[in-house]
Short mmCIF file of N, CA and C in Angstrom, two decimals:
data_model
loop_
_atom_site.label_atom_id
_atom_site.label_comp_id
_atom_site.label_asym_id
_atom_site.label_seq_id
_atom_site.Cartn_x
_atom_site.Cartn_y
_atom_site.Cartn_z
N MET U 24 14.90 19.31 -13.28
CA MET U 24 14.53 18.94 -14.29
C MET U 24 13.78 17.22 -13.34
N GLU U 25 12.66 17.92 -13.05
CA GLU U 25 11.31 16.60 -12.93
C GLU U 25 10.68 16.07 -13.81
N SER U 26 10.74 14.96 -14.06
CA SER U 26 9.91 14.20 -14.92
C SER U 26 8.96 12.99 -14.20
N ASN U 27 8.17 13.45 -14.40
CA ASN U 27 6.76 12.53 -13.89
C ASN U 27 6.56 10.90 -15.26
N LEU U 28 6.97 9.85 -14.23
CA LEU U 28 7.09 8.68 -14.76
C LEU U 28 5.74 7.77 -14.77
N GLY U 29 4.61 8.69 -13.62
CA GLY U 29 3.56 8.06 -13.76
C GLY U 29 3.53 7.11 -13.05
N TRP U 30 2.59 6.26 -12.89
CA TRP U 30 1.65 4.62 -11.66
C TRP U 30 2.57 3.59 -12.02
N PHE U 31 2.53 2.93 -10.72
CA PHE U 31 3.50 2.08 -11.00
C PHE U 31 2.78 1.14 -9.50
N VAL U 32 2.06 -0.16 -10.20
CA VAL U 32 2.69 -0.75 -8.63
C VAL U 32 3.52 -2.20 -8.41
N LEU U 33 3.17 -1.62 -7.02
CA LEU U 33 4.70 -2.20 -6.07
C LEU U 33 3.85 -3.25 -5.59
N TYR U 34 4.74 -4.52 -5.99
CA TYR U 34 4.20 -5.74 -5.22
C TYR U 34 5.21 -6.07 -4.14
N VAL U 35 4.03 -6.11 -2.26
CA VAL U 35 4.93 -6.55 -1.31
C VAL U 35 4.41 -7.74 -1.20
N LYS U 36 5.34 -8.40 0.29
CA LYS U 36 5.04 -9.32 0.62
C LYS U 36 3.47 -8.83 1.39
N SER U 37 3.35 -10.69 1.71
CA SER U 37 1.54 -10.63 2.31
C SER U 37 1.74 -9.86 3.22
N ARG U 38 0.68 -9.39 4.24
CA ARG U 38 0.32 -8.50 5.48
C ARG U 38 1.25 -7.11 5.19
N TRP U 39 1.84 -6.76 4.39
CA TRP U 39 3.19 -5.62 4.51
C TRP U 39 2.05 -4.61 3.72
N GLU U 40 1.48 -4.24 3.26
CA GLU U 40 1.15 -3.54 2.96
C GLU U 40 1.21 -1.91 3.48
N ASN U 41 0.42 -2.49 4.72
CA ASN U 41 -0.01 -1.11 6.02
C ASN U 41 1.43 -0.56 5.93
N LYS U 42 2.82 -1.44 6.34
CA LYS U 42 4.14 -0.99 6.78
C LYS U 42 4.36 0.07 5.65
N VAL U 43 4.55 -0.99 4.13
CA VAL U 43 4.90 0.00 3.38
C VAL U 43 4.54 1.24 2.75
N HIS U 44 3.21 1.45 3.21
CA HIS U 44 2.20 2.66 2.54
C HIS U 44 2.75 3.87 3.64
N ASP U 45 3.26 3.15 4.97
CA ASP U 45 3.56 4.52 5.99
C ASP U 45 5.04 4.70 5.30
N ALA U 46 5.53 3.41 5.23
CA ALA U 46 7.05 3.93 4.83
C ALA U 46 7.29 5.26 3.09
N LEU U 47 6.57 4.90 2.90
CA LEU U 47 6.86 5.21 1.38
C LEU U 47 5.78 6.99 1.80
N GLN U 48 5.17 6.96 2.68
CA GLN U 48 3.99 8.39 2.76
C GLN U 48 5.57 9.32 3.52
N GLU U 49 6.49 8.35 4.52
CA GLU U 49 6.95 8.80 5.48
C GLU U 49 8.45 9.37 4.17
N MET U 50 8.79 8.50 3.07
CA MET U 50 9.51 9.29 2.96
C MET U 50 8.98 10.56 1.01
N SER U 51 7.73 10.59 1.25
CA SER U 51 7.58 11.40 0.48
C SER U 51 7.04 11.01 -0.53
N VAL U 52 6.60 10.34 -0.97
CA VAL U 52 5.86 9.10 -2.29
C VAL U 52 4.68 9.30 -2.30
N GLU U 53 4.17 9.32 -3.72
CA GLU U 53 2.90 9.90 -3.25
C GLU U 53 2.68 8.21 -3.33
N VAL U 54 1.31 7.98 -2.87
CA VAL U 54 1.17 6.42 -2.84
C VAL U 54 -0.51 6.56 -2.78
N PHE U 55 -1.16 5.30 -3.63
CA PHE U 55 -2.61 5.22 -3.27
C PHE U 55 -2.80 4.16 -2.74
N PHE U 56 -3.67 3.49 -1.83
CA PHE U 56 -3.56 1.91 -0.97
C PHE U 56 -5.08 2.36 -0.70
N PRO U 57 -6.04 1.94 -1.53
CA PRO U 57 -7.67 1.99 -1.20
C PRO U 57 -7.99 0.76 -0.08
N LYS U 58 -9.23 1.36 1.14
CA LYS U 58 -9.40 -0.01 1.55
C LYS U 58 -10.54 0.14 1.67
N VAL U 59 -11.06 -1.32 2.14
CA VAL U 59 -12.74 -1.60 2.39
C VAL U 59 -13.28 -2.20 3.60
N LYS U 60 -14.05 -1.75 4.14
CA LYS U 60 -14.36 -1.41 5.42
C LYS U 60 -15.09 -3.51 5.26
N ILE U 61 -14.49 -4.26 6.19
CA ILE U 61 -15.29 -5.75 5.85
C ILE U 61 -15.82 -6.16 7.40
N VAL U 62 -16.68 -6.58 7.54
CA VAL U 62 -17.85 -6.77 8.84
C VAL U 62 -17.42 -8.13 9.37
N LYS U 63 -17.13 -8.46 10.40
CA LYS U 63 -17.12 -10.24 10.48
C LYS U 63 -18.04 -10.44 11.28
N ARG U 64 -18.27 -11.19 11.35
CA ARG U 64 -19.84 -11.40 11.76
C ARG U 64 -19.71 -12.85 13.53
N TRP U 65 -19.79 -12.83 14.62
CA TRP U 65 -19.67 -14.32 15.35
C TRP U 65 -20.74 -13.95 15.77
N SER U 66 -21.40 -15.15 16.86
CA SER U 66 -22.75 -15.33 17.08
C SER U 66 -22.46 -14.42 18.36
N ASP U 67 -21.39 -13.61 18.62
CA ASP U 67 -22.03 -12.86 20.11
C ASP U 67 -21.51 -11.85 19.80
N ARG U 68 -21.26 -11.25 18.61
CA ARG U 68 -20.69 -9.85 18.38
C ARG U 68 -19.77 -9.87 16.52
N LYS U 69 -20.02 -8.29 16.56
CA LYS U 69 -19.55 -7.48 14.78
C LYS U 69 -18.52 -7.20 15.46
N LYS U 70 -17.74 -7.53 14.77
CA LYS U 70 -16.35 -6.06 14.54
C LYS U 70 -16.20 -5.76 12.99
N SER U 71 -15.41 -5.01 12.71
CA SER U 71 -15.50 -4.25 11.16
C SER U 71 -13.93 -3.98 11.54
N THR U 72 -13.73 -4.29 10.28
CA THR U 72 -11.88 -4.19 10.07
C THR U 72 -11.56 -3.85 8.89
N LEU U 73 -10.60 -2.74 8.38
CA LEU U 73 -10.26 -2.52 7.21
C LEU U 73 -8.89 -3.38 6.25
N LYS U 74 -9.16 -3.80 5.78
CA LYS U 74 -8.57 -4.30 4.69
C LYS U 74 -8.69 -4.02 3.11
N PRO U 75 -7.27 -4.19 2.76
CA PRO U 75 -6.71 -3.65 1.00
C PRO U 75 -8.00 -4.04 0.14
N LEU U 76 -7.74 -3.33 -0.90
CA LEU U 76 -9.04 -3.84 -1.53
C LEU U 76 -7.81 -4.41 -2.62
N PHE U 77 -6.60 -4.50 -3.21
CA PHE U 77 -6.11 -5.02 -3.60
C PHE U 77 -4.76 -5.38 -2.65
N PRO U 78 -4.85 -7.42 -1.79
CA PRO U 78 -4.18 -7.26 -1.29
C PRO U 78 -3.01 -7.70 -2.03
N LEU U 79 -1.57 -7.47 -1.51
CA LEU U 79 -0.19 -7.67 -2.02
C LEU U 79 0.25 -6.04 -2.90
N TYR U 80 -0.51 -5.33 -3.42
CA TYR U 80 -0.27 -4.67 -3.65
C TYR U 80 -0.23 -3.17 -3.29
N VAL U 81 0.89 -2.21 -3.80
CA VAL U 81 0.28 -0.98 -2.78
C VAL U 81 1.07 0.32 -4.92
N PHE U 82 0.32 1.39 -4.95
CA PHE U 82 -0.07 1.39 -6.05
C PHE U 82 0.98 2.97 -5.96
N VAL U 83 2.23 3.42 -6.23
CA VAL U 83 3.11 4.62 -6.71
C VAL U 83 3.07 5.62 -7.50
N ASN U 84 2.91 7.22 -7.12
CA ASN U 84 3.12 7.79 -8.20
C ASN U 84 4.43 8.29 -8.19
N LEU U 85 5.44 7.73 -9.48
CA LEU U 85 6.84 7.91 -9.26
C LEU U 85 6.81 9.51 -10.07
N LYS U 86 7.89 10.57 -10.00
CA LYS U 86 8.04 11.30 -10.15
C LYS U 86 9.52 11.72 -11.07
N SER U 87 10.63 10.33 -10.27
CA SER U 87 11.61 10.96 -10.87
C SER U 87 12.14 9.63 -10.83
N SER U 88 13.31 9.02 -11.67
CA SER U 88 14.23 7.55 -11.27
C SER U 88 14.51 7.49 -9.67
N LEU U 89 15.31 8.44 -8.60
CA LEU U 89 15.47 8.05 -7.67
C LEU U 89 14.04 8.04 -6.70
N ASP U 90 13.20 8.33 -7.15
CA ASP U 90 11.98 7.88 -6.73
C ASP U 90 11.42 5.64 -7.08
N PHE U 91 11.63 6.03 -7.65
CA PHE U 91 11.30 4.58 -8.45
C PHE U 91 13.20 4.16 -6.80
N TYR U 92 13.58 4.23 -7.06
CA TYR U 92 14.69 3.22 -6.55
C TYR U 92 14.33 3.29 -4.57
N LYS U 93 14.15 4.52 -3.92
CA LYS U 93 13.14 5.27 -2.30
C LYS U 93 12.14 3.67 -2.48
N ALA U 94 11.71 3.52 -3.70
CA ALA U 94 9.97 2.73 -3.45
C ALA U 94 10.71 1.51 -3.28
N LEU U 95 11.65 1.03 -4.02
CA LEU U 95 12.41 -0.72 -4.32
C LEU U 95 12.95 -0.97 -3.17
N SER U 96 13.80 0.08 -2.90
CA SER U 96 14.90 -0.05 -1.09
C SER U 96 13.76 -0.32 0.33
N ILE U 97 12.79 -0.04 0.52
CA ILE U 97 11.57 -0.02 1.28
C ILE U 97 11.76 -1.70 1.84
N ASN U 98 11.40 -1.96 2.87
CA ASN U 98 11.64 -3.83 3.36
C ASN U 98 10.16 -4.05 3.21
N GLY U 99 10.32 -5.16 2.55
CA GLY U 99 8.61 -5.50 2.27
C GLY U 99 8.76 -5.43 1.00
N ALA U 100 8.62 -4.96 0.06
CA ALA U 100 8.46 -4.25 -1.18
C ALA U 100 9.41 -5.26 -2.31
#
């Protein structure tokens, strides 16, 4: 009997957003992690990078209480 708990915000360590996102996907937990493209400009070049839209946060859709404990057991969360 699966019950959907809904969407939760998972607070993560600074700059660990990508690692936590990848680990949650490996555990088959639905994750929402929006990124924005930032262009940094120097005098001689430009570089584009992807930065988290909401730093320090990853959104998870939890189906059961087991997913809740999986999400909290990840290193960096």
